[in-house]
Amino acid sequence: VDDLYGSAIAGSDYVARTDSVTIPAGETAGTVRITVNGDTTSEPDERFTLRLTSATNATIDPAAGSATGTILDNDGGGTGSATLLAYFPLDGSACDASGNGRNGTPTSGAMPVSDGLENGAYRFDPTDTIGDFITVPVDINPSVRPQLTMGLWARSNSATGGTVLSHDSGGFDRTIDIDFRGGGTGWSAFSGTGGVLGFEPVQVGEWTFLAAVYDQAAATVTLYVDDKVFTETGTLGAGNTSLRIGSN
């Protein structure tokens, strides 16, 4: 990988790099991590592209030889910098690494595993009758947080169903899941009065970056699925006062 280009500016918006990635035999994808330079300037979302230019013992598919990343603006329309509510590395526990003390509480069926992107993750079984999820003590209702971005890396063993982030109480509240009501079955987000936003088909067994950006005042919801972007007009009602990872 030797070239990054797009609306984002190297050195200002992100740390430019030239690197190589090793893809094991039988696999078709690899991961390259880019460091984003945060600021407090309100600006549009910006994109950069990574391009594969050479390969050893492999052939680069021209249709799949590049990937686009999106740097999300989180500066609240210029009114101030964003506040990190919680951050969960899930590296053996559900502790909040942001320093805000919003530690999660896993159910007995939510199991820590060591095969995440950073050697840490939790496994949730949607068929478990006791419910597999982590409860996070943070209220993401629009009345409390009109502007909110929530995101995670997820890997699903099913292409047809499963919730990854939600405080839904039955009314299309803030949620990222696999849904069939957005025109097809795939990664989706609830957009309140806009219904189900999406969809992007699930790549079973592959790690996928997901993020939903809510702006209640502007009545907009944006869903990011890796380099795919979906937008919808909608406002959200009240949901539960705690967030769940892995279920709703």
PDB file of C-alpha atoms in Angstrom:
ATOM      1  CA  VAL A   1       0.000   0.000   0.000  1.00  0.00           C
ATOM      2  CA  ASP A   2       1.821   3.125  -1.112  1.00  0.00           C
ATOM      3  CA  ASP A   3      -0.684   5.839  -1.924  1.00  0.00           C
ATOM      4  CA  LEU A   4      -3.393   7.613   0.101  1.00  0.00           C
ATOM      5  CA  TYR A   5      -5.512  10.256  -1.566  1.00  0.00           C
ATOM      6  CA  GLY A   6      -8.952  11.869  -1.336  1.00  0.00           C
ATOM      7  CA  SER A   7     -10.586  14.878   0.324  1.00  0.00           C
ATOM      8  CA  ALA A   8      -8.654  14.323   3.556  1.00  0.00           C
ATOM      9  CA  ILE A   9      -5.220  15.964   3.681  1.00  0.00           C
ATOM     10  CA  ALA A  10      -2.186  13.857   4.575  1.00  0.00           C
ATOM     11  CA  GLY A  11      -0.289  15.276   7.542  1.00  0.00           C
ATOM     12  CA  SER A  12      -3.252  17.400   8.606  1.00  0.00           C
ATOM     13  CA  ASP A  13      -6.235  15.053   8.770  1.00  0.00           C
ATOM     14  CA  TYR A  14      -4.345  11.778   9.029  1.00  0.00           C
ATOM     15  CA  VAL A  15      -0.812  10.414   9.293  1.00  0.00           C
ATOM     16  CA  ALA A  16       0.426   9.454   5.830  1.00  0.00           C
ATOM     17  CA  ARG A  17       2.134   6.100   5.523  1.00  0.00           C
ATOM     18  CA  THR A  18       3.577   3.640   3.050  1.00  0.00           C
ATOM     19  CA  ASP A  19       3.312   0.072   4.207  1.00  0.00           C
ATOM     20  CA  SER A  20       2.852  -3.531   3.201  1.00  0.00           C
ATOM     21  CA  VAL A  21       0.213  -6.021   4.260  1.00  0.00           C
ATOM     22  CA  THR A  22       0.463  -9.809   4.312  1.00  0.00           C
ATOM     23  CA  ILE A  23      -2.658 -11.733   3.326  1.00  0.00           C
ATOM     24  CA  PRO A  24      -2.474 -15.442   4.232  1.00  0.00           C
ATOM     25  CA  ALA A  25      -3.088 -18.064   1.579  1.00  0.00           C
ATOM     26  CA  GLY A  26      -6.791 -18.656   1.098  1.00  0.00           C
ATOM     27  CA  GLU A  27      -7.760 -15.197   2.373  1.00  0.00           C
ATOM     28  CA  THR A  28      -8.829 -12.229   0.233  1.00  0.00           C
ATOM     29  CA  ALA A  29      -8.505  -9.223   2.562  1.00  0.00           C
ATOM     30  CA  GLY A  30      -6.100  -7.536   4.959  1.00  0.00           C
ATOM     31  CA  THR A  31      -6.154  -4.601   7.374  1.00  0.00           C
ATOM     32  CA  VAL A  32      -4.070  -1.423   7.324  1.00  0.00           C
ATOM     33  CA  ARG A  33      -4.496   1.010  10.234  1.00  0.00           C
ATOM     34  CA  ILE A  34      -4.396   4.762   9.638  1.00  0.00           C
ATOM     35  CA  THR A  35      -3.939   7.270  12.471  1.00  0.00           C
ATOM     36  CA  VAL A  36      -6.437  10.151  12.345  1.00  0.00           C
ATOM     37  CA  ASN A  37      -5.393  13.584  13.608  1.00  0.00           C
ATOM     38  CA  GLY A  38      -8.293  14.924  15.675  1.00  0.00           C
ATOM     39  CA  ASP A  39      -9.158  18.630  15.831  1.00  0.00           C
ATOM     40  CA  THR A  40     -11.995  20.909  16.960  1.00  0.00           C
ATOM     41  CA  THR A  41     -12.799  22.388  13.537  1.00  0.00           C
ATOM     42  CA  SER A  42     -16.301  21.847  12.156  1.00  0.00           C
ATOM     43  CA  GLU A  43     -15.916  20.523   8.599  1.00  0.00           C
ATOM     44  CA  PRO A  44     -17.493  17.974   6.257  1.00  0.00           C
ATOM     45  CA  ASP A  45     -16.656  14.293   6.588  1.00  0.00           C
ATOM     46  CA  GLU A  46     -13.458  13.592   4.656  1.00  0.00           C
ATOM     47  CA  ARG A  47     -12.190  10.530   2.841  1.00  0.00           C
ATOM     48  CA  PHE A  48      -8.881   8.935   2.004  1.00  0.00           C
ATOM     49  CA  THR A  49      -8.126   5.995  -0.244  1.00  0.00           C
ATOM     50  CA  LEU A  50      -5.532   3.259   0.089  1.00  0.00           C
ATOM     51  CA  ARG A  51      -4.345   1.740  -3.156  1.00  0.00           C
ATOM     52  CA  LEU A  52      -2.555  -1.566  -3.687  1.00  0.00           C
ATOM     53  CA  THR A  53       0.160  -1.158  -6.305  1.00  0.00           C
ATOM     54  CA  SER A  54       2.113  -4.403  -6.293  1.00  0.00           C
ATOM     55  CA  ALA A  55       1.773  -7.972  -5.095  1.00  0.00           C
ATOM     56  CA  THR A  56       4.014 -10.973  -4.541  1.00  0.00           C
ATOM     57  CA  ASN A  57       2.662 -14.462  -5.256  1.00  0.00           C
ATOM     58  CA  ALA A  58      -0.750 -12.944  -5.954  1.00  0.00           C
ATOM     59  CA  THR A  59      -2.725 -10.924  -8.491  1.00  0.00           C
ATOM     60  CA  ILE A  60      -4.497  -7.685  -7.587  1.00  0.00           C
ATOM     61  CA  ASP A  61      -8.097  -7.579  -8.771  1.00  0.00           C
ATOM     62  CA  PRO A  62      -8.539  -4.129 -10.405  1.00  0.00           C
ATOM     63  CA  ALA A  63     -12.050  -3.938  -8.967  1.00  0.00           C
ATOM     64  CA  ALA A  64     -10.848  -4.620  -5.418  1.00  0.00           C
ATOM     65  CA  GLY A  65      -7.392  -3.061  -5.329  1.00  0.00           C
ATOM     66  CA  SER A  66      -8.336  -0.018  -3.280  1.00  0.00           C
ATOM     67  CA  ALA A  67     -10.310   0.855  -0.161  1.00  0.00           C
ATOM     68  CA  THR A  68     -11.782   4.152   1.013  1.00  0.00           C
ATOM     69  CA  GLY A  69     -11.857   5.315   4.631  1.00  0.00           C
ATOM     70  CA  THR A  70     -14.055   8.108   5.998  1.00  0.00           C
ATOM     71  CA  ILE A  71     -12.991  10.526   8.746  1.00  0.00           C
ATOM     72  CA  LEU A  72     -16.187  11.532  10.519  1.00  0.00           C
ATOM     73  CA  ASP A  73     -16.626  15.132  11.666  1.00  0.00           C
ATOM     74  CA  ASN A  74     -17.545  15.084  15.358  1.00  0.00           C
ATOM     75  CA  ASP A  75     -17.286  18.749  16.282  1.00  0.00           C
ATOM     76  CA  GLY A  76     -20.947  19.592  16.672  1.00  0.00           C
ATOM     77  CA  GLY A  77     -21.341  22.288  14.052  1.00  0.00           C
ATOM     78  CA  GLY A  78     -18.490  24.331  15.443  1.00  0.00           C
ATOM     79  CA  THR A  79     -19.947  24.687  18.928  1.00  0.00           C
ATOM     80  CA  GLY A  80     -17.090  22.790  20.594  1.00  0.00           C
ATOM     81  CA  SER A  81     -15.196  19.540  20.601  1.00  0.00           C
ATOM     82  CA  ALA A  82     -16.961  16.202  20.921  1.00  0.00           C
ATOM     83  CA  THR A  83     -17.032  14.346  24.228  1.00  0.00           C
ATOM     84  CA  LEU A  84     -16.031  10.705  24.368  1.00  0.00           C
ATOM     85  CA  LEU A  85     -18.716   8.936  26.393  1.00  0.00           C
ATOM     86  CA  ALA A  86     -17.164   5.480  26.630  1.00  0.00           C
ATOM     87  CA  TYR A  87     -14.621   3.250  24.898  1.00  0.00           C
ATOM     88  CA  PHE A  88     -14.504  -0.530  25.170  1.00  0.00           C
ATOM     89  CA  PRO A  89     -11.422  -2.404  23.899  1.00  0.00           C
ATOM     90  CA  LEU A  90     -13.119  -5.623  25.131  1.00  0.00           C
ATOM     91  CA  ASP A  91      -9.686  -7.069  25.869  1.00  0.00           C
ATOM     92  CA  GLY A  92     -10.845  -9.650  28.371  1.00  0.00           C
ATOM     93  CA  SER A  93     -13.303  -7.420  30.221  1.00  0.00           C
ATOM     94  CA  ALA A  94     -16.058  -4.899  29.567  1.00  0.00           C
ATOM     95  CA  CYS A  95     -14.275  -2.044  31.347  1.00  0.00           C
ATOM     96  CA  ASP A  96     -14.599   1.492  29.980  1.00  0.00           C
ATOM     97  CA  ALA A  97     -11.126   2.623  28.872  1.00  0.00           C
ATOM     98  CA  SER A  98     -12.179   6.256  28.386  1.00  0.00           C
ATOM     99  CA  GLY A  99     -11.691   7.050  32.057  1.00  0.00           C
ATOM    100  CA  ASN A 100     -15.367   7.963  32.470  1.00  0.00           C
ATOM    101  CA  GLY A 101     -16.161   4.930  34.608  1.00  0.00           C
ATOM    102  CA  ARG A 102     -18.997   3.617  32.449  1.00  0.00           C
ATOM    103  CA  ASN A 103     -17.972  -0.010  32.837  1.00  0.00           C
ATOM    104  CA  GLY A 104     -20.184  -2.533  31.107  1.00  0.00           C
ATOM    105  CA  THR A 105     -21.903  -5.490  32.765  1.00  0.00           C
ATOM    106  CA  PRO A 106     -21.858  -8.685  30.662  1.00  0.00           C
ATOM    107  CA  THR A 107     -24.475 -11.395  31.001  1.00  0.00           C
ATOM    108  CA  SER A 108     -23.193 -14.883  31.755  1.00  0.00           C
ATOM    109  CA  GLY A 109     -23.527 -15.859  28.094  1.00  0.00           C
ATOM    110  CA  ALA A 110     -21.382 -12.996  26.759  1.00  0.00           C
ATOM    111  CA  MET A 111     -17.930 -14.533  26.433  1.00  0.00           C
ATOM    112  CA  PRO A 112     -14.576 -12.749  25.996  1.00  0.00           C
ATOM    113  CA  VAL A 113     -12.472 -14.194  23.164  1.00  0.00           C
ATOM    114  CA  SER A 114      -8.980 -13.455  21.874  1.00  0.00           C
ATOM    115  CA  ASP A 115      -9.557 -13.285  18.120  1.00  0.00           C
ATOM    116  CA  GLY A 116     -10.563  -9.648  17.663  1.00  0.00           C
ATOM    117  CA  LEU A 117      -8.726  -7.125  15.511  1.00  0.00           C
ATOM    118  CA  GLU A 118      -6.692  -6.111  18.580  1.00  0.00           C
ATOM    119  CA  ASN A 119      -6.639  -9.622  20.095  1.00  0.00           C
ATOM    120  CA  GLY A 120      -9.752  -8.903  22.106  1.00  0.00           C
ATOM    121  CA  ALA A 121     -13.499  -9.206  21.523  1.00  0.00           C
ATOM    122  CA  TYR A 122     -16.713 -10.592  22.991  1.00  0.00           C
ATOM    123  CA  ARG A 123     -18.815 -13.365  21.516  1.00  0.00           C
ATOM    124  CA  PHE A 124     -22.610 -13.063  21.591  1.00  0.00           C
ATOM    125  CA  ASP A 125     -24.965 -15.903  20.708  1.00  0.00           C
ATOM    126  CA  PRO A 126     -28.363 -14.522  19.595  1.00  0.00           C
ATOM    127  CA  THR A 127     -29.969 -17.940  20.054  1.00  0.00           C
ATOM    128  CA  ASP A 128     -29.059 -18.105  23.753  1.00  0.00           C
ATOM    129  CA  THR A 129     -32.285 -18.027  25.765  1.00  0.00           C
ATOM    130  CA  ILE A 130     -30.687 -16.044  28.629  1.00  0.00           C
ATOM    131  CA  GLY A 131     -29.634 -13.268  26.262  1.00  0.00           C
ATOM    132  CA  ASP A 132     -26.009 -12.443  25.453  1.00  0.00           C
ATOM    133  CA  PHE A 133     -25.143  -8.764  25.792  1.00  0.00           C
ATOM    134  CA  ILE A 134     -23.189  -6.142  27.715  1.00  0.00           C
ATOM    135  CA  THR A 135     -25.182  -3.411  29.463  1.00  0.00           C
ATOM    136  CA  VAL A 136     -23.512   0.010  29.401  1.00  0.00           C
ATOM    137  CA  PRO A 137     -24.698   2.698  31.839  1.00  0.00           C
ATOM    138  CA  VAL A 138     -24.959   5.550  29.351  1.00  0.00           C
ATOM    139  CA  ASP A 139     -28.164   7.292  28.268  1.00  0.00           C
ATOM    140  CA  ILE A 140     -28.106   7.931  24.505  1.00  0.00           C
ATOM    141  CA  ASN A 141     -31.664   9.223  24.222  1.00  0.00           C
ATOM    142  CA  PRO A 142     -32.032  12.207  21.849  1.00  0.00           C
ATOM    143  CA  SER A 143     -33.349  14.358  24.695  1.00  0.00           C
ATOM    144  CA  VAL A 144     -30.046  13.814  26.507  1.00  0.00           C
ATOM    145  CA  ARG A 145     -27.635  13.614  23.548  1.00  0.00           C
ATOM    146  CA  PRO A 146     -29.182  15.164  20.415  1.00  0.00           C
ATOM    147  CA  GLN A 147     -25.948  14.548  18.499  1.00  0.00           C
ATOM    148  CA  LEU A 148     -24.351  11.153  18.861  1.00  0.00           C
ATOM    149  CA  THR A 149     -21.878   8.946  17.024  1.00  0.00           C
ATOM    150  CA  MET A 150     -21.578   5.293  17.986  1.00  0.00           C
ATOM    151  CA  GLY A 151     -19.423   2.721  16.268  1.00  0.00           C
ATOM    152  CA  LEU A 152     -17.632  -0.590  16.545  1.00  0.00           C
ATOM    153  CA  TRP A 153     -15.935  -3.415  14.686  1.00  0.00           C
ATOM    154  CA  ALA A 154     -18.166  -6.468  14.305  1.00  0.00           C
ATOM    155  CA  ARG A 155     -17.935  -9.922  12.772  1.00  0.00           C
ATOM    156  CA  SER A 156     -21.063 -11.961  12.217  1.00  0.00           C
ATOM    157  CA  ASN A 157     -21.437 -15.656  11.537  1.00  0.00           C
ATOM    158  CA  SER A 158     -24.916 -15.012  10.162  1.00  0.00           C
ATOM    159  CA  ALA A 159     -26.047 -12.914   7.219  1.00  0.00           C
ATOM    160  CA  THR A 160     -29.659 -12.725   8.326  1.00  0.00           C
ATOM    161  CA  GLY A 161     -29.959 -11.320  11.835  1.00  0.00           C
ATOM    162  CA  GLY A 162     -28.361  -9.924  14.965  1.00  0.00           C
ATOM    163  CA  THR A 163     -28.084  -6.652  16.910  1.00  0.00           C
ATOM    164  CA  VAL A 164     -24.710  -5.151  17.806  1.00  0.00           C
ATOM    165  CA  LEU A 165     -25.512  -1.766  19.431  1.00  0.00           C
ATOM    166  CA  SER A 166     -28.904  -0.628  20.672  1.00  0.00           C
ATOM    167  CA  HIS A 167     -31.038   1.070  23.302  1.00  0.00           C
ATOM    168  CA  ASP A 168     -34.206   0.146  21.403  1.00  0.00           C
ATOM    169  CA  SER A 169     -37.416  -0.173  23.381  1.00  0.00           C
ATOM    170  CA  GLY A 170     -39.574  -1.079  20.402  1.00  0.00           C
ATOM    171  CA  GLY A 171     -39.808   2.155  18.417  1.00  0.00           C
ATOM    172  CA  PHE A 172     -36.935   2.195  15.878  1.00  0.00           C
ATOM    173  CA  ASP A 173     -34.638   3.811  18.455  1.00  0.00           C
ATOM    174  CA  ARG A 174     -30.888   4.243  17.990  1.00  0.00           C
ATOM    175  CA  THR A 175     -29.652   0.843  16.836  1.00  0.00           C
ATOM    176  CA  ILE A 176     -27.079  -0.819  14.561  1.00  0.00           C
ATOM    177  CA  ASP A 177     -28.064  -4.319  13.500  1.00  0.00           C
ATOM    178  CA  ILE A 178     -28.608  -6.804  10.685  1.00  0.00           C
ATOM    179  CA  ASP A 179     -32.107  -6.094   9.411  1.00  0.00           C
ATOM    180  CA  PHE A 180     -34.361  -6.938   6.478  1.00  0.00           C
ATOM    181  CA  ARG A 181     -36.592  -3.846   6.469  1.00  0.00           C
ATOM    182  CA  GLY A 182     -34.273  -1.433   4.650  1.00  0.00           C
ATOM    183  CA  GLY A 183     -34.817  -2.836   1.170  1.00  0.00           C
ATOM    184  CA  GLY A 184     -32.854  -6.045   1.751  1.00  0.00           C
ATOM    185  CA  THR A 185     -31.081  -7.972   4.484  1.00  0.00           C
ATOM    186  CA  GLY A 186     -27.812  -6.583   5.775  1.00  0.00           C
ATOM    187  CA  TRP A 187     -26.100  -4.109   8.083  1.00  0.00           C
ATOM    188  CA  SER A 188     -28.592  -1.382   8.940  1.00  0.00           C
ATOM    189  CA  ALA A 189     -29.416   1.377  11.425  1.00  0.00           C
ATOM    190  CA  PHE A 190     -32.701   2.578  12.857  1.00  0.00           C
ATOM    191  CA  SER A 191     -33.551   6.158  11.884  1.00  0.00           C
ATOM    192  CA  GLY A 192     -36.769   6.699  13.842  1.00  0.00           C
ATOM    193  CA  THR A 193     -39.385   8.289  11.609  1.00  0.00           C
ATOM    194  CA  GLY A 194     -37.192   7.323   8.640  1.00  0.00           C
ATOM    195  CA  GLY A 195     -37.579   3.627   9.418  1.00  0.00           C
ATOM    196  CA  VAL A 196     -34.658   1.268   8.785  1.00  0.00           C
ATOM    197  CA  LEU A 197     -31.616   2.754   7.057  1.00  0.00           C
ATOM    198  CA  GLY A 198     -29.417   0.526   4.922  1.00  0.00           C
ATOM    199  CA  PHE A 199     -28.682  -1.992   3.769  1.00  0.00           C
ATOM    200  CA  GLU A 200     -25.184  -3.406   3.138  1.00  0.00           C
ATOM    201  CA  PRO A 201     -24.951  -7.209   2.760  1.00  0.00           C
ATOM    202  CA  VAL A 202     -23.066  -8.935   5.561  1.00  0.00           C
ATOM    203  CA  GLN A 203     -19.725 -10.484   4.673  1.00  0.00           C
ATOM    204  CA  VAL A 204     -20.025 -13.522   6.927  1.00  0.00           C
ATOM    205  CA  GLY A 205     -16.923 -14.151   9.033  1.00  0.00           C
ATOM    206  CA  GLU A 206     -15.240 -10.855   8.115  1.00  0.00           C
ATOM    207  CA  TRP A 207     -14.589  -7.932  10.463  1.00  0.00           C
ATOM    208  CA  THR A 208     -16.563  -4.846   9.432  1.00  0.00           C
ATOM    209  CA  PHE A 209     -16.420  -1.290  10.735  1.00  0.00           C
ATOM    210  CA  LEU A 210     -19.866   0.125  11.560  1.00  0.00           C
ATOM    211  CA  ALA A 211     -20.842   3.611  12.723  1.00  0.00           C
ATOM    212  CA  ALA A 212     -24.102   5.533  13.033  1.00  0.00           C
ATOM    213  CA  VAL A 213     -24.182   9.329  13.279  1.00  0.00           C
ATOM    214  CA  TYR A 214     -27.355  10.898  14.688  1.00  0.00           C
ATOM    215  CA  ASP A 215     -28.290  14.578  14.597  1.00  0.00           C
ATOM    216  CA  GLN A 216     -31.711  15.113  16.097  1.00  0.00           C
ATOM    217  CA  ALA A 217     -31.826  18.871  15.370  1.00  0.00           C
ATOM    218  CA  ALA A 218     -30.982  18.372  11.697  1.00  0.00           C
ATOM    219  CA  ALA A 219     -33.203  15.251  11.571  1.00  0.00           C
ATOM    220  CA  THR A 220     -30.470  13.225   9.857  1.00  0.00           C
ATOM    221  CA  VAL A 221     -29.041   9.759  10.368  1.00  0.00           C
ATOM    222  CA  THR A 222     -25.917   8.482   8.594  1.00  0.00           C
ATOM    223  CA  LEU A 223     -24.753   4.874   8.568  1.00  0.00           C
ATOM    224  CA  TYR A 224     -21.194   3.880   7.664  1.00  0.00           C
ATOM    225  CA  VAL A 225     -20.387   0.276   6.749  1.00  0.00           C
ATOM    226  CA  ASP A 226     -16.662   0.254   5.975  1.00  0.00           C
ATOM    227  CA  ASP A 227     -16.493   2.608   2.956  1.00  0.00           C
ATOM    228  CA  LYS A 228     -20.231   2.540   2.215  1.00  0.00           C
ATOM    229  CA  VAL A 229     -22.371   5.507   3.346  1.00  0.00           C
ATOM    230  CA  PHE A 230     -26.170   5.591   3.788  1.00  0.00           C
ATOM    231  CA  THR A 231     -28.181   8.656   4.807  1.00  0.00           C
ATOM    232  CA  GLU A 232     -31.779   9.167   5.843  1.00  0.00           C
ATOM    233  CA  THR A 233     -34.005  11.919   7.194  1.00  0.00           C
ATOM    234  CA  GLY A 234     -35.563  10.987  10.504  1.00  0.00           C
ATOM    235  CA  THR A 235     -36.007  11.886  14.144  1.00  0.00           C
ATOM    236  CA  LEU A 236     -35.775   9.481  17.041  1.00  0.00           C
ATOM    237  CA  GLY A 237     -38.050   8.964  20.015  1.00  0.00           C
ATOM    238  CA  ALA A 238     -37.153   7.808  23.521  1.00  0.00           C
ATOM    239  CA  GLY A 239     -35.550   4.422  24.046  1.00  0.00           C
ATOM    240  CA  ASN A 240     -34.036   2.688  27.037  1.00  0.00           C
ATOM    241  CA  THR A 241     -31.749   4.705  29.321  1.00  0.00           C
ATOM    242  CA  SER A 242     -28.862   2.245  28.980  1.00  0.00           C
ATOM    243  CA  LEU A 243     -27.021   0.941  25.929  1.00  0.00           C
ATOM    244  CA  ARG A 244     -26.535  -2.714  25.068  1.00  0.00           C
ATOM    245  CA  ILE A 245     -23.661  -4.220  23.113  1.00  0.00           C
ATOM    246  CA  GLY A 246     -24.698  -7.457  21.462  1.00  0.00           C
ATOM    247  CA  SER A 247     -28.480  -7.258  21.806  1.00  0.00           C
ATOM    248  CA  ASN A 248     -31.397  -4.925  22.407  1.00  0.00           C
TER     249      ASN A 248
END
